[in-house]
mmCIF file of C-alpha atoms in Angstrom:
data_model
loop_
_atom_site.group_PDB
_atom_site.id
_atom_site.type_symbol
_atom_site.label_atom_id
_atom_site.label_comp_id
_atom_site.label_asym_id
_atom_site.label_seq_id
_atom_site.Cartn_x
_atom_site.Cartn_y
_atom_site.Cartn_z
ATOM 1 C CA THR A 1139 -24.554 -35.567 -3.284
ATOM 2 C CA ALA A 1140 -21.553 -36.411 -1.107
ATOM 3 C CA LYS A 1141 -19.223 -35.295 -3.892
ATOM 4 C CA ASN A 1142 -20.903 -31.899 -4.149
ATOM 5 C CA TRP A 1143 -20.718 -31.417 -0.377
ATOM 6 C CA ARG A 1144 -16.993 -32.221 -0.401
ATOM 7 C CA CYS A 1145 -16.447 -29.619 -3.168
ATOM 8 C CA LEU A 1146 -18.445 -27.052 -1.243
ATOM 9 C CA ALA A 1147 -16.502 -27.747 1.953
ATOM 10 C CA SER A 1148 -13.217 -27.420 0.057
ATOM 11 C CA TYR A 1149 -14.360 -24.044 -1.306
ATOM 12 C CA PHE A 1150 -15.045 -22.685 2.168
ATOM 13 C CA ILE A 1151 -11.744 -24.021 3.530
ATOM 14 C CA ILE A 1152 -9.813 -22.369 0.690
ATOM 15 C CA ASP A 1153 -11.817 -19.165 1.175
ATOM 16 C CA VAL A 1154 -10.865 -19.030 4.865
ATOM 17 C CA LEU A 1155 -7.222 -19.892 4.199
ATOM 18 C CA LEU A 1156 -6.905 -17.074 1.672
ATOM 19 C CA LEU A 1157 -8.274 -14.468 4.090
ATOM 20 C CA VAL A 1158 -5.567 -11.770 4.340
ATOM 21 C CA GLY A 1159 -5.003 -9.986 7.639
ATOM 22 C CA CYS A 1160 -4.264 -6.264 7.199
ATOM 23 C CA ALA A 1161 -3.403 -3.708 9.883
ATOM 24 C CA VAL A 1162 -3.600 0.014 9.120
ATOM 25 C CA ILE A 1163 -2.050 2.219 11.798
ATOM 26 C CA GLY A 1164 -3.485 5.738 11.788
ATOM 27 C CA GLY A 1165 -6.996 6.961 11.018
ATOM 28 C CA GLY A 1166 -6.243 10.117 9.046
ATOM 29 C CA ILE A 1167 -6.958 10.552 5.347
ATOM 30 C CA GLY A 1168 -3.983 8.295 4.509
ATOM 31 C CA GLY A 1169 -5.058 5.441 6.780
ATOM 32 C CA THR A 1170 -8.767 5.584 5.967
ATOM 33 C CA SER A 1171 -8.028 5.796 2.233
ATOM 34 C CA ALA A 1172 -5.639 2.842 2.491
ATOM 35 C CA SER A 1173 -8.369 0.832 4.236
ATOM 36 C CA TYR A 1174 -10.844 1.725 1.518
ATOM 37 C CA PHE A 1175 -8.472 0.710 -1.287
ATOM 38 C CA LEU A 1176 -7.577 -2.538 0.484
ATOM 39 C CA TYR A 1177 -11.283 -3.350 0.608
ATOM 40 C CA GLU A 1178 -11.577 -2.557 -3.104
ATOM 41 C CA LEU A 1179 -8.511 -4.695 -3.872
ATOM 42 C CA PHE A 1180 -9.424 -7.823 -1.903
ATOM 43 C CA GLY A 1181 -13.201 -7.678 -2.282
ATOM 44 C CA PRO A 1182 -15.914 -8.382 0.313
ATOM 45 C CA LYS A 1183 -14.467 -11.795 1.252
ATOM 46 C CA GLY A 1184 -10.760 -11.266 0.770
ATOM 47 C CA ALA A 1185 -9.330 -9.627 3.886
ATOM 48 C CA GLN A 1186 -9.730 -8.729 7.533
ATOM 49 C CA ILE A 1187 -8.786 -5.045 7.795
ATOM 50 C CA ASP A 1188 -8.162 -3.526 11.240
ATOM 51 C CA LEU A 1189 -7.694 0.241 11.507
ATOM 52 C CA TYR A 1190 -5.865 1.389 14.672
ATOM 53 C CA GLU A 1191 -6.606 4.937 15.822
ATOM 54 C CA PRO A 1192 -6.446 6.041 19.507
ATOM 55 C CA ASN A 1193 -7.822 9.506 18.871
ATOM 56 C CA GLN A 1194 -10.182 11.024 16.321
ATOM 57 C CA ILE A 1195 -10.840 9.629 12.848
ATOM 58 C CA GLY A 1196 -9.825 12.139 10.194
ATOM 59 C CA GLY A 1197 -6.441 13.247 11.530
ATOM 60 C CA ARG A 1198 -5.703 16.721 10.229
ATOM 61 C CA LEU A 1199 -9.019 16.747 8.357
ATOM 62 C CA SER A 1200 -10.977 18.236 11.241
ATOM 63 C CA VAL A 1201 -13.964 20.509 11.782
ATOM 64 C CA ILE A 1202 -14.600 22.926 14.650
ATOM 65 C CA GLU A 1203 -17.824 24.636 15.666
ATOM 66 C CA VAL A 1204 -17.959 28.415 16.119
ATOM 67 C CA ASN A 1205 -21.249 30.135 16.992
ATOM 68 C CA GLY A 1206 -23.268 27.173 15.789
ATOM 69 C CA ARG A 1207 -21.529 26.850 12.412
ATOM 70 C CA ASN A 1208 -18.946 24.275 11.327
ATOM 71 C CA TYR A 1209 -15.585 25.374 9.897
ATOM 72 C CA GLU A 1210 -12.775 23.403 8.278
ATOM 73 C CA ALA A 1211 -9.859 23.485 10.719
ATOM 74 C CA GLY A 1212 -7.437 21.348 8.726
ATOM 75 C CA GLY A 1213 -7.180 20.377 5.069
ATOM 76 C CA SER A 1214 -9.955 22.089 3.140
ATOM 77 C CA ILE A 1215 -8.801 22.281 -0.505
ATOM 78 C CA ILE A 1216 -8.930 19.447 -3.047
ATOM 79 C CA HIS A 1217 -7.072 19.908 -6.320
ATOM 80 C CA GLY A 1218 -9.270 19.225 -9.333
ATOM 81 C CA ARG A 1219 -6.670 16.835 -10.780
ATOM 82 C CA ASN A 1220 -6.428 14.699 -7.640
ATOM 83 C CA LYS A 1221 -8.313 11.759 -9.135
ATOM 84 C CA TYR A 1222 -8.789 9.736 -5.972
ATOM 85 C CA MET A 1223 -10.155 12.625 -3.893
ATOM 86 C CA VAL A 1224 -12.432 13.781 -6.730
ATOM 87 C CA ASP A 1225 -13.715 10.199 -7.047
ATOM 88 C CA PHE A 1226 -14.355 10.123 -3.282
ATOM 89 C CA LEU A 1227 -16.445 13.286 -3.573
ATOM 90 C CA LYS A 1228 -18.613 11.661 -6.252
ATOM 91 C CA HIS A 1229 -18.793 8.290 -4.494
ATOM 92 C CA PHE A 1230 -19.909 9.725 -1.154
ATOM 93 C CA GLY A 1231 -22.144 12.430 -2.635
ATOM 94 C CA LEU A 1232 -20.163 15.380 -1.266
ATOM 95 C CA LYS A 1233 -20.687 18.827 -2.738
ATOM 96 C CA LYS A 1234 -18.268 21.625 -3.424
ATOM 97 C CA ARG A 1235 -18.594 24.478 -0.946
ATOM 98 C CA GLU A 1236 -19.387 27.928 -2.245
ATOM 99 C CA ASN A 1237 -16.706 30.520 -1.509
ATOM 100 C CA GLY A 1238 -16.985 34.183 -0.773
ATOM 101 C CA ASN A 1239 -14.764 36.812 -2.344
ATOM 102 C CA SER A 1240 -11.392 37.069 -0.647
ATOM 103 C CA ARG A 1241 -8.092 38.785 -1.393
ATOM 104 C CA PHE A 1242 -4.596 37.767 -0.395
ATOM 105 C CA GLY A 1243 -1.517 39.744 0.572
ATOM 106 C CA LEU A 1244 2.151 38.714 0.696
ATOM 107 C CA TYR A 1245 3.778 39.711 3.993
ATOM 108 C CA ASP A 1246 7.530 39.760 4.699
ATOM 109 C CA GLY A 1247 7.323 40.367 8.449
ATOM 110 C CA LYS A 1248 7.328 44.159 8.142
ATOM 111 C CA ASP A 1249 5.311 45.194 5.091
ATOM 112 C CA PHE A 1250 2.923 43.852 2.474
ATOM 113 C CA ILE A 1251 4.991 43.467 -0.679
ATOM 114 C CA LEU A 1252 1.980 42.562 -2.838
ATOM 115 C CA THR A 1253 -1.775 42.762 -2.288
ATOM 116 C CA GLU A 1254 -4.507 41.375 -4.486
ATOM 117 C CA SER A 1255 -7.029 43.816 -5.945
ATOM 118 C CA LYS A 1256 -10.767 43.199 -6.154
ATOM 119 C CA TRP A 1257 -10.275 43.762 -9.870
ATOM 120 C CA GLU A 1258 -8.598 40.801 -11.569
ATOM 121 C CA LEU A 1259 -7.009 42.961 -14.272
ATOM 122 C CA ILE A 1260 -5.341 45.165 -11.657
ATOM 123 C CA THR A 1261 -3.984 42.061 -9.890
ATOM 124 C CA LEU A 1262 -2.542 40.732 -13.169
ATOM 125 C CA ILE A 1263 -0.843 44.079 -13.808
ATOM 126 C CA LYS A 1264 0.648 44.032 -10.284
ATOM 127 C CA LEU A 1265 1.962 40.483 -10.791
ATOM 128 C CA ALA A 1266 3.460 41.352 -14.189
ATOM 129 C CA TRP A 1267 5.059 44.535 -12.820
ATOM 130 C CA ARG A 1268 6.756 42.661 -9.971
ATOM 131 C CA TYR A 1269 7.508 39.277 -11.562
ATOM 132 C CA GLY A 1270 7.350 39.802 -15.332
ATOM 133 C CA PHE A 1271 6.293 36.637 -17.162
ATOM 134 C CA GLY A 1272 7.315 34.550 -14.129
ATOM 135 C CA PRO A 1273 3.750 33.694 -12.968
ATOM 136 C CA LEU A 1274 2.793 32.497 -16.468
ATOM 137 C CA LYS A 1275 5.935 30.392 -16.658
ATOM 138 C CA LEU A 1276 5.198 29.009 -13.190
ATOM 139 C CA GLN A 1277 1.675 28.005 -14.239
ATOM 140 C CA ASN A 1278 3.036 26.165 -17.300
ATOM 141 C CA TYR A 1279 5.647 24.465 -15.102
ATOM 142 C CA ILE A 1280 2.958 23.280 -12.665
ATOM 143 C CA ASP A 1281 0.771 21.988 -15.524
ATOM 144 C CA ASP A 1282 3.701 19.964 -16.859
ATOM 145 C CA LEU A 1283 4.443 18.598 -13.378
ATOM 146 C CA LEU A 1284 0.791 17.558 -12.942
ATOM 147 C CA ASN A 1285 0.795 15.829 -16.332
ATOM 148 C CA LYS A 1286 3.743 13.718 -15.152
ATOM 149 C CA PHE A 1287 2.134 13.073 -11.783
ATOM 150 C CA GLU A 1288 -1.101 11.843 -13.386
ATOM 151 C CA ARG A 1289 0.766 8.892 -14.920
ATOM 152 C CA ILE A 1290 0.437 7.184 -11.533
ATOM 153 C CA TYR A 1291 -3.304 6.745 -12.058
ATOM 154 C CA PHE A 1292 -2.786 4.849 -15.333
ATOM 155 C CA LEU A 1293 -0.061 2.687 -13.773
ATOM 156 C CA GLN A 1294 -2.130 1.802 -10.718
ATOM 157 C CA ASP A 1295 -5.260 1.116 -12.770
ATOM 158 C CA ASN A 1296 -3.166 -1.464 -14.644
ATOM 159 C CA GLY A 1297 -2.002 -3.163 -11.458
ATOM 160 C CA LYS A 1298 1.513 -1.738 -11.342
ATOM 161 C CA THR A 1299 3.154 -1.948 -7.911
ATOM 162 C CA PHE A 1300 6.411 -0.503 -6.561
ATOM 163 C CA LEU A 1301 8.989 -1.753 -4.082
ATOM 164 C CA SER A 1302 10.025 1.747 -2.966
ATOM 165 C CA VAL A 1303 8.978 5.389 -3.143
ATOM 166 C CA THR A 1304 11.918 6.006 -5.490
ATOM 167 C CA ASP A 1305 10.582 3.392 -7.920
ATOM 168 C CA LEU A 1306 7.140 5.000 -7.787
ATOM 169 C CA LEU A 1307 8.525 8.488 -8.482
ATOM 170 C CA ASN A 1308 10.727 7.208 -11.291
ATOM 171 C CA ALA A 1309 7.727 5.562 -12.970
ATOM 172 C CA MET A 1310 5.979 8.931 -13.094
ATOM 173 C CA SER A 1311 9.084 10.827 -14.213
ATOM 174 C CA PRO A 1312 12.849 10.394 -13.683
ATOM 175 C CA ASP A 1313 12.879 14.158 -13.049
ATOM 176 C CA PHE A 1314 11.046 13.550 -9.751
ATOM 177 C CA VAL A 1315 13.896 11.340 -8.494
ATOM 178 C CA GLN A 1316 16.547 13.880 -9.466
ATOM 179 C CA GLU A 1317 14.659 16.644 -7.649
ATOM 180 C CA LEU A 1318 14.888 14.678 -4.400
ATOM 181 C CA HIS A 1319 18.577 15.579 -4.247
ATOM 182 C CA VAL A 1320 18.252 19.359 -4.504
ATOM 183 C CA THR A 1321 16.518 22.007 -2.430
ATOM 184 C CA ALA A 1322 13.281 23.492 -3.735
ATOM 185 C CA LYS A 1323 15.051 26.791 -4.351
ATOM 186 C CA ASP A 1324 17.914 25.236 -6.320
ATOM 187 C CA GLY A 1325 15.418 23.201 -8.298
ATOM 188 C CA PHE A 1326 13.398 26.252 -9.314
ATOM 189 C CA ILE A 1327 16.552 28.229 -10.131
ATOM 190 C CA GLY A 1328 17.668 25.325 -12.312
ATOM 191 C CA ASN A 1329 14.372 25.594 -14.159
ATOM 192 C CA GLY A 1330 14.965 29.275 -14.886
ATOM 193 C CA PHE A 1331 12.887 31.027 -12.215
ATOM 194 C CA SER A 1332 14.044 34.290 -10.661
ATOM 195 C CA GLU A 1333 15.002 34.459 -6.994
ATOM 196 C CA ARG A 1334 12.286 37.062 -6.407
ATOM 197 C CA ILE A 1335 9.443 34.803 -7.530
ATOM 198 C CA ILE A 1336 10.985 31.889 -5.585
ATOM 199 C CA ASP A 1337 11.464 33.895 -2.391
ATOM 200 C CA GLU A 1338 7.986 35.414 -2.574
ATOM 201 C CA LEU A 1339 5.249 33.593 -4.512
ATOM 202 C CA ILE A 1340 6.672 30.071 -4.243
ATOM 203 C CA THR A 1341 7.816 30.478 -0.619
ATOM 204 C CA ALA A 1342 4.370 31.810 0.351
ATOM 205 C CA THR A 1343 2.731 28.717 -1.153
ATOM 206 C CA LEU A 1344 5.126 26.243 0.494
ATOM 207 C CA THR A 1345 4.900 27.972 3.861
ATOM 208 C CA ALA A 1346 1.108 28.262 3.915
ATOM 209 C CA ASN A 1347 0.341 24.748 2.660
ATOM 210 C CA TYR A 1348 3.186 22.635 4.000
ATOM 211 C CA GLY A 1349 5.009 24.681 6.632
ATOM 212 C CA GLN A 1350 8.171 24.260 4.582
ATOM 213 C CA SER A 1351 10.756 26.622 3.287
ATOM 214 C CA THR A 1352 12.349 26.951 0.066
ATOM 215 C CA ILE A 1353 -11.445 -6.717 3.679
ATOM 216 C CA HIS A 1354 -13.869 -10.737 3.860
ATOM 217 C CA SER A 1355 -13.296 -7.510 3.831
ATOM 218 C CA LYS A 1356 -14.572 -7.050 7.158
ATOM 219 C CA ALA A 1357 -13.225 -3.746 8.457
ATOM 220 C CA ALA A 1358 -12.894 -2.930 12.138
ATOM 221 C CA LEU A 1359 -11.935 0.288 13.890
ATOM 222 C CA ILE A 1360 -9.777 -0.529 16.907
ATOM 223 C CA ASP A 1361 -9.653 2.235 19.506
ATOM 224 C CA ALA A 1362 -6.114 1.430 20.606
ATOM 225 C CA LYS A 1363 -2.534 2.675 20.581
ATOM 226 C CA VAL A 1364 0.024 0.552 18.719
ATOM 227 C CA THR A 1365 3.256 0.127 20.698
ATOM 228 C CA ASP A 1366 5.271 -2.483 18.761
ATOM 229 C CA ILE A 1367 5.464 -3.938 15.265
ATOM 230 C CA ILE A 1368 7.409 -7.203 15.188
ATOM 231 C CA MET A 1369 8.555 -8.716 11.908
ATOM 232 C CA ARG A 1370 8.342 -12.528 11.975
ATOM 233 C CA PRO A 1371 10.090 -14.052 8.921
ATOM 234 C CA GLU A 1372 9.501 -17.548 10.272
ATOM 235 C CA ASN A 1373 5.728 -16.992 10.044
ATOM 236 C CA ASP A 1374 5.853 -14.626 7.054
ATOM 237 C CA ASP A 1375 3.789 -12.071 8.970
ATOM 238 C CA PHE A 1376 3.905 -9.137 11.411
ATOM 239 C CA LEU A 1377 2.829 -9.109 15.047
ATOM 240 C CA ILE A 1378 1.167 -5.925 16.325
ATOM 241 C CA HIS A 1379 1.256 -5.148 20.068
ATOM 242 C CA TYR A 1380 -1.248 -2.528 21.241
ATOM 243 C CA THR A 1381 -2.979 -1.142 24.334
ATOM 244 C CA ASP A 1382 -6.715 -0.401 24.383
ATOM 245 C CA ILE A 1383 -8.535 2.524 26.017
ATOM 246 C CA GLU A 1384 -8.451 0.666 29.349
ATOM 247 C CA ASN A 1385 -4.674 0.283 28.995
ATOM 248 C CA ARG A 1386 -4.887 -3.483 28.517
ATOM 249 C CA GLY A 1387 -2.187 -5.066 26.368
ATOM 250 C CA ASN A 1388 -3.015 -7.266 23.401
ATOM 251 C CA LYS A 1389 -1.488 -8.555 20.173
ATOM 252 C CA THR A 1390 -2.637 -9.612 16.703
ATOM 253 C CA ALA A 1391 -0.791 -11.051 13.688
ATOM 254 C CA TYR A 1392 -1.183 -9.589 10.172
ATOM 255 C CA ASP A 1393 0.015 -10.360 6.676
ATOM 256 C CA ILE A 1394 0.171 -6.670 5.710
ATOM 257 C CA VAL A 1395 0.850 -3.599 7.860
ATOM 258 C CA ILE A 1396 0.398 -0.034 6.600
ATOM 259 C CA VAL A 1397 1.777 2.722 8.844
ATOM 260 C CA ALA A 1398 -0.256 5.848 8.111
ATOM 261 C CA THR A 1399 0.575 7.865 11.217
ATOM 262 C CA PRO A 1400 3.387 10.422 11.636
ATOM 263 C CA LEU A 1401 6.559 8.924 13.131
ATOM 264 C CA ALA A 1402 8.711 12.034 13.624
ATOM 265 C CA GLU A 1403 10.265 12.004 17.096
ATOM 266 C CA GLU A 1404 8.345 15.070 18.278
ATOM 267 C CA THR A 1405 4.978 13.346 17.706
ATOM 268 C CA HIS A 1406 5.780 10.870 20.503
ATOM 269 C CA THR A 1407 4.077 8.054 18.614
ATOM 270 C CA GLY A 1408 6.380 5.635 20.390
ATOM 271 C CA ILE A 1409 5.973 2.754 17.953
ATOM 272 C CA LYS A 1410 8.905 0.334 18.133
ATOM 273 C CA PHE A 1411 9.958 -1.687 15.085
ATOM 274 C CA ASN A 1412 11.403 -5.003 16.259
ATOM 275 C CA ASN A 1413 13.256 -7.726 14.362
ATOM 276 C CA PHE A 1414 13.450 -5.720 11.133
ATOM 277 C CA PRO A 1415 16.601 -6.057 8.984
ATOM 278 C CA GLN A 1416 17.487 -2.411 9.660
ATOM 279 C CA GLU A 1417 16.927 0.286 12.247
ATOM 280 C CA PHE A 1418 14.432 2.977 11.324
ATOM 281 C CA LYS A 1419 14.970 6.676 12.007
ATOM 282 C CA PHE A 1420 12.404 9.337 11.190
ATOM 283 C CA PRO A 1421 13.980 12.816 11.001
ATOM 284 C CA GLY A 1422 12.170 16.046 10.260
ATOM 285 C CA ARG A 1423 9.249 17.802 11.878
ATOM 286 C CA TYR A 1424 5.565 16.948 11.807
ATOM 287 C CA HIS A 1425 3.718 19.820 10.156
ATOM 288 C CA ARG A 1426 0.816 20.831 12.371
ATOM 289 C CA THR A 1427 -1.895 23.350 11.627
ATOM 290 C CA SER A 1428 -3.382 25.060 14.667
ATOM 291 C CA GLU A 1429 -6.428 27.293 14.426
ATOM 292 C CA GLU A 1430 -8.072 29.989 16.524
ATOM 293 C CA ASP A 1431 -11.544 31.514 16.241
ATOM 294 C CA ALA A 1432 -10.489 35.062 17.247
ATOM 295 C CA ILE A 1433 -9.628 37.749 15.105
ATOM 296 C CA ASP A 1434 -9.152 38.132 3.401
ATOM 297 C CA GLU A 1435 -5.707 36.249 3.803
ATOM 298 C CA ILE A 1436 -2.046 36.854 4.680
ATOM 299 C CA LEU A 1437 0.661 34.631 3.200
ATOM 300 C CA THR A 1438 4.170 34.964 4.577
ATOM 301 C CA VAL A 1439 7.253 35.023 2.364
ATOM 302 C CA LYS A 1440 9.725 34.714 5.240
ATOM 303 C CA THR A 1441 10.358 31.791 7.568
ATOM 304 C CA GLY A 1442 10.637 32.120 11.341
ATOM 305 C CA LEU A 1443 7.661 34.475 11.783
ATOM 306 C CA ASP A 1444 4.964 33.975 14.415
ATOM 307 C CA PHE A 1445 2.648 32.390 11.827
ATOM 308 C CA ASN A 1446 2.772 30.796 8.364
ATOM 309 C CA SER A 1447 -0.486 32.286 7.134
ATOM 310 C CA VAL A 1448 -3.737 33.715 8.434
ATOM 311 C CA GLY A 1449 -6.994 33.960 6.559
ATOM 312 C CA LYS A 1450 -10.695 34.471 7.062
ATOM 313 C CA ILE A 1451 -12.716 31.311 6.443
ATOM 314 C CA GLN A 1452 -16.329 30.581 5.593
ATOM 315 C CA PRO A 1453 -18.540 27.889 7.182
ATOM 316 C CA VAL A 1454 -18.748 24.415 5.662
ATOM 317 C CA TYR A 1455 -22.273 25.030 4.396
ATOM 318 C CA TYR A 1456 -21.688 28.609 3.340
ATOM 319 C CA LYS A 1457 -23.974 30.145 0.714
ATOM 320 C CA LYS A 1458 -23.026 33.131 -1.375
ATOM 321 C CA GLY A 1459 -24.586 36.332 -0.121
ATOM 322 C CA GLU A 1460 -24.538 35.368 3.552
ATOM 323 C CA LYS A 1461 -23.286 37.883 6.071
ATOM 324 C CA ASP A 1462 -19.571 38.142 6.712
ATOM 325 C CA PHE A 1463 -18.227 35.671 9.302
ATOM 326 C CA ASP A 1464 -15.487 36.997 11.552
ATOM 327 C CA VAL A 1465 -13.631 33.662 11.856
ATOM 328 C CA TRP A 1466 -9.962 33.382 10.979
ATOM 329 C CA LYS A 1467 -7.614 30.443 10.597
ATOM 330 C CA PHE A 1468 -3.981 30.640 11.671
ATOM 331 C CA PHE A 1469 -1.436 28.189 10.249
ATOM 332 C CA HIS A 1470 1.528 27.554 12.502
ATOM 333 C CA LYS A 1471 3.904 24.662 13.145
ATOM 334 C CA ASN A 1472 3.243 24.714 16.878
ATOM 335 C CA HIS A 1473 0.059 24.524 18.917
ATOM 336 C CA LEU A 1474 -1.582 27.887 19.592
ATOM 337 C CA HIS A 1475 -3.091 28.700 22.965
ATOM 338 C CA ARG A 1476 -5.657 31.315 23.879
ATOM 339 C CA ASP A 1477 -3.022 33.439 25.617
ATOM 340 C CA ASN A 1478 -0.851 33.681 22.437
#
């Protein structure tokens, strides 16, 4: 009937009007995950999601080929209590890689101050001799920290949102906000850890992993470089200016913009934020990991050395019992070249 057709037409008009435009800048794990969760949030007919990435999808999650085998060249470890990443593994049918036996050593720039034994009991005795009950206390501290961190999953499952990172951290634990105002070393000292375990075990972990010292959900990948983000209060949206692979300029308006690309000055991202209520500055350094296929694992306990860590790695599809692979990964803040 005419009445039914009018109702149906109204439904489609409302459906189109409610379509949310979302721009995600950066195609690393942060940007691709954000796109995925936006799709989950808005449903198959709720948003137009555009992902801007001028280079390779995956960011620092990269793979290189050496002698016909693939090796992880970036992030390669997923913590078992990282709910979202564990869920991704199940959702996409990914399998855990088998690992060969490897041993680590702590290096201070001159000598190895601690080396792991192939016998676990011997390693435990070495740790206790050098650090006392410190490693056990550290494990309990980390477990408590993870218990607090996991509150975010409950909050987000119940639709809780946050206006700032500080609000998010405070919702997990007020302790997280307080720790923003102290150095890692002062924080650990305040929690009763010795300077030796901080300067060695904890520093080795921070240096190796972080380079730090103590959509209608129609989704589209846009091979383009974003140059400007303009806030338009009069339209209640954001205007994105970008150049494509042929260096042609274009622009698109969005309701939501997620910046998931590093903005530190040294990255030369060059994105300009126009008409925002405040000027943005992005201090700090972008932590790179550069790898070489030249020369099982050295962790440094001193900053300013030629490398953060070096370790032998196994192929992506490694099976226990395979021959030894002479491929090593170097972690360093700067790019490595073959003449280094």
